[in-house]
């Protein structure tokens, strides 16, 4: 009985990590969770649920934060970014389309909700269900890609995968994320 409880506690902890990782980083963590799902570490369904919840959490926090802090200097700076200007030119006449697809546009994951909250008339009643649906599709897609990558690696490497592999994969994903953050910081200086 204690082993079953420990297993479910570990599973819940891993899924919480996937949820919070997707809220902070997104694509890399979602694909990594898919690889771990292929290995049998996470059940596929619950992995998709955790990844979708993490991505959707970011969408909602960014949207409501931008609505509340419309006149804050960081929000205004984000709106003056060249990507925001391109998104406004292309999608401002179709804000619901932007709401549905921004998750799939590179670089628009944090900028588009700010643009939608401050530059369009999209209300919460439309934003919430559209972004929920987009987050579920996005999570299913990326976890499936990770699952297929896990299958490819298994086919290429055979049974070389060890029980320590999830730790190695998580460490590699964290190293990639930290390198990306350091690169952005270094470039911004």
Coordinates of C-alpha atoms in Angstrom, one line a residue:
X1 CA 0.0 0.0 0.0
X2 CA 2.8 2.4 0.9
X3 CA 4.4 1.7 -2.5
X4 CA 1.3 2.7 -4.4
X5 CA 0.9 5.9 -2.3
X6 CA 4.5 6.8 -3.0
X7 CA 4.1 6.1 -6.7
X8 CA 1.1 8.4 -7.0
X9 CA 2.8 11.1 -4.9
X10 CA 5.7 10.9 -7.2
X11 CA 3.4 11.0 -10.3
X12 CA 1.5 14.0 -8.9
X13 CA 4.8 15.8 -8.1
X14 CA 6.1 15.2 -11.6
X15 CA 2.9 16.5 -13.2
X16 CA 3.0 19.6 -11.0
X17 CA 6.6 20.2 -12.2
X18 CA 5.4 19.7 -15.8
X19 CA 2.5 22.2 -15.2
X20 CA 4.8 24.8 -13.6
X21 CA 7.5 24.3 -16.3
X22 CA 5.0 24.9 -19.0
X23 CA 3.7 28.0 -17.3
X24 CA 7.3 29.3 -17.3
X25 CA 8.9 27.9 -20.4
X26 CA 6.4 26.1 -22.5
X27 CA 7.4 24.2 -25.6
X28 CA 10.6 22.6 -24.3
X29 CA 9.0 21.3 -21.1
X30 CA 5.9 20.1 -23.1
X31 CA 8.1 18.0 -25.5
X32 CA 10.2 16.7 -22.6
X33 CA 7.0 15.7 -20.8
X34 CA 6.0 13.8 -24.0
X35 CA 9.4 12.0 -24.0
X36 CA 8.8 11.0 -20.4
X37 CA 5.3 9.9 -21.2
X38 CA 6.7 7.6 -23.9
X39 CA 9.0 6.1 -21.3
X40 CA 6.0 5.4 -19.1
X41 CA 7.0 7.9 -16.4
X42 CA 3.8 9.9 -17.0
X43 CA 0.5 8.7 -18.3
X44 CA -0.2 10.4 -21.6
X45 CA -3.6 11.8 -20.7
X46 CA -2.4 13.4 -17.4
X47 CA 0.6 14.8 -19.1
X48 CA -1.5 16.6 -21.7
X49 CA -3.7 17.9 -18.8
X50 CA -0.7 19.2 -16.9
X51 CA 0.9 20.8 -19.9
X52 CA -2.4 22.4 -21.1
X53 CA -3.0 23.7 -17.5
X54 CA 0.4 25.2 -17.4
X55 CA 0.2 26.9 -20.7
X56 CA -3.3 28.2 -20.1
X57 CA -2.3 29.5 -16.7
X58 CA 0.3 31.7 -18.4
X59 CA -2.2 32.9 -20.9
X60 CA -4.7 34.0 -18.2
X61 CA -2.1 35.6 -15.9
X62 CA -0.6 37.6 -18.8
X63 CA -4.0 38.6 -20.1
X64 CA -5.4 39.7 -16.8
X65 CA -2.2 41.3 -15.7
X66 CA -2.1 43.4 -18.9
X67 CA -5.7 44.4 -18.5
X68 CA -5.0 45.5 -14.9
X69 CA -1.7 47.3 -15.7
X70 CA -2.6 48.9 -19.0
X71 CA -0.6 52.1 -18.3
X72 CA 2.4 50.4 -16.7
X73 CA 5.7 51.2 -18.5
X74 CA 6.5 47.6 -19.1
X75 CA 3.2 46.9 -20.8
X76 CA 3.7 50.0 -22.9
X77 CA 7.2 48.9 -23.7
X78 CA 5.9 45.5 -24.8
X79 CA 3.4 47.1 -27.1
X80 CA 6.1 49.1 -28.8
X81 CA 8.1 46.0 -29.6
X82 CA 8.5 45.4 -33.3
X83 CA 6.8 42.0 -33.0
X84 CA 3.8 43.6 -31.3
X85 CA 3.7 46.1 -34.2
X86 CA 3.7 43.3 -36.8
X87 CA 1.0 41.4 -34.9
X88 CA -1.1 44.5 -34.6
X89 CA -0.8 45.2 -38.4
X90 CA -1.7 41.7 -39.3
X91 CA -4.2 40.5 -36.7
X92 CA -5.8 43.6 -35.2
X93 CA -8.8 43.4 -37.6
X94 CA -9.2 39.7 -36.5
X95 CA -8.5 39.6 -32.7
X96 CA -10.3 36.3 -32.1
X97 CA -8.1 34.6 -34.7
X98 CA -5.0 36.0 -32.9
X99 CA -6.5 34.8 -29.6
X100 CA -6.8 31.3 -31.1
X101 CA -3.4 31.0 -32.7
X102 CA -0.9 33.1 -30.8
X103 CA 0.2 30.0 -28.8
X104 CA 1.5 28.6 -32.1
X105 CA 3.3 31.8 -33.3
X106 CA 7.0 31.9 -32.3
X107 CA 7.7 34.7 -29.9
X108 CA 4.1 35.7 -29.5
X109 CA 3.3 33.6 -26.4
X110 CA 3.7 36.5 -23.9
X111 CA 3.3 39.4 -26.2
X112 CA 0.0 38.5 -27.8
X113 CA -2.1 38.3 -24.6
X114 CA -0.8 41.8 -23.7
X115 CA -1.8 43.1 -27.2
X116 CA -5.2 41.4 -26.9
X117 CA -5.9 42.7 -23.5
X118 CA -4.9 46.3 -24.3
X119 CA -5.5 46.8 -28.0
X120 CA -8.7 44.9 -28.8
X121 CA -12.2 44.6 -27.5
X122 CA -11.9 40.8 -26.7
X123 CA -13.6 40.2 -23.4
X124 CA -12.9 37.5 -20.9
X125 CA -16.1 35.6 -22.0
X126 CA -14.5 35.0 -25.4
X127 CA -10.8 34.9 -24.4
X128 CA -11.1 32.2 -21.7
X129 CA -12.7 29.4 -23.8
X130 CA -10.7 30.2 -26.9
X131 CA -7.4 30.1 -25.1
X132 CA -8.5 27.0 -23.2
X133 CA -9.2 25.2 -26.5
X134 CA -5.9 26.4 -28.0
X135 CA -4.0 25.3 -24.9
X136 CA -5.5 21.8 -25.1
X137 CA -4.6 21.5 -28.8
X138 CA -1.1 22.8 -28.2
X139 CA -0.5 20.5 -25.3
X140 CA -1.8 17.4 -27.2
X141 CA 0.4 18.3 -30.2
X142 CA 3.6 18.9 -28.3
X143 CA 3.2 16.0 -25.9
X144 CA 2.5 13.8 -29.0
X145 CA 5.7 15.2 -30.7
X146 CA 7.6 14.4 -27.5
X147 CA 6.1 10.9 -27.4
X148 CA 7.2 10.3 -31.0
X149 CA 10.7 11.7 -30.3
X150 CA 10.9 9.2 -27.3
X151 CA 9.9 6.4 -29.7
X152 CA 12.5 7.4 -32.2
X153 CA 15.2 7.6 -29.6
X154 CA 14.2 4.2 -28.3
X155 CA 14.3 2.7 -31.8
X156 CA 17.8 4.2 -32.4
X157 CA 19.3 3.5 -29.0
X158 CA 17.4 0.4 -28.2
X159 CA 17.4 -0.6 -24.6
X160 CA 20.2 1.8 -23.6
X161 CA 17.7 4.0 -21.8
X162 CA 18.3 3.7 -18.1
X163 CA 16.1 4.5 -15.1
X164 CA 18.2 7.7 -14.6
X165 CA 17.2 9.0 -18.0
X166 CA 14.3 11.1 -16.8
X167 CA 16.8 13.0 -14.5
X168 CA 19.2 13.5 -17.5
X169 CA 16.3 14.7 -19.7
X170 CA 15.1 17.1 -17.1
X171 CA 18.6 18.4 -16.5
X172 CA 19.1 18.9 -20.2
X173 CA 15.8 20.7 -20.5
X174 CA 16.8 22.9 -17.5
X175 CA 20.2 23.6 -19.0
X176 CA 18.7 24.5 -22.3
X177 CA 16.2 26.9 -20.6
X178 CA 19.0 28.6 -18.5
X179 CA 21.2 28.9 -21.6
X180 CA 18.3 30.6 -23.5
X181 CA 17.6 33.0 -20.6
X182 CA 21.3 33.8 -20.3
X183 CA 21.5 34.4 -24.1
X184 CA 18.5 36.8 -24.0
X185 CA 20.0 38.6 -21.0
X186 CA 23.4 38.9 -22.7
X187 CA 21.8 40.1 -26.0
X188 CA 19.7 42.7 -24.2
X189 CA 22.7 44.4 -22.6

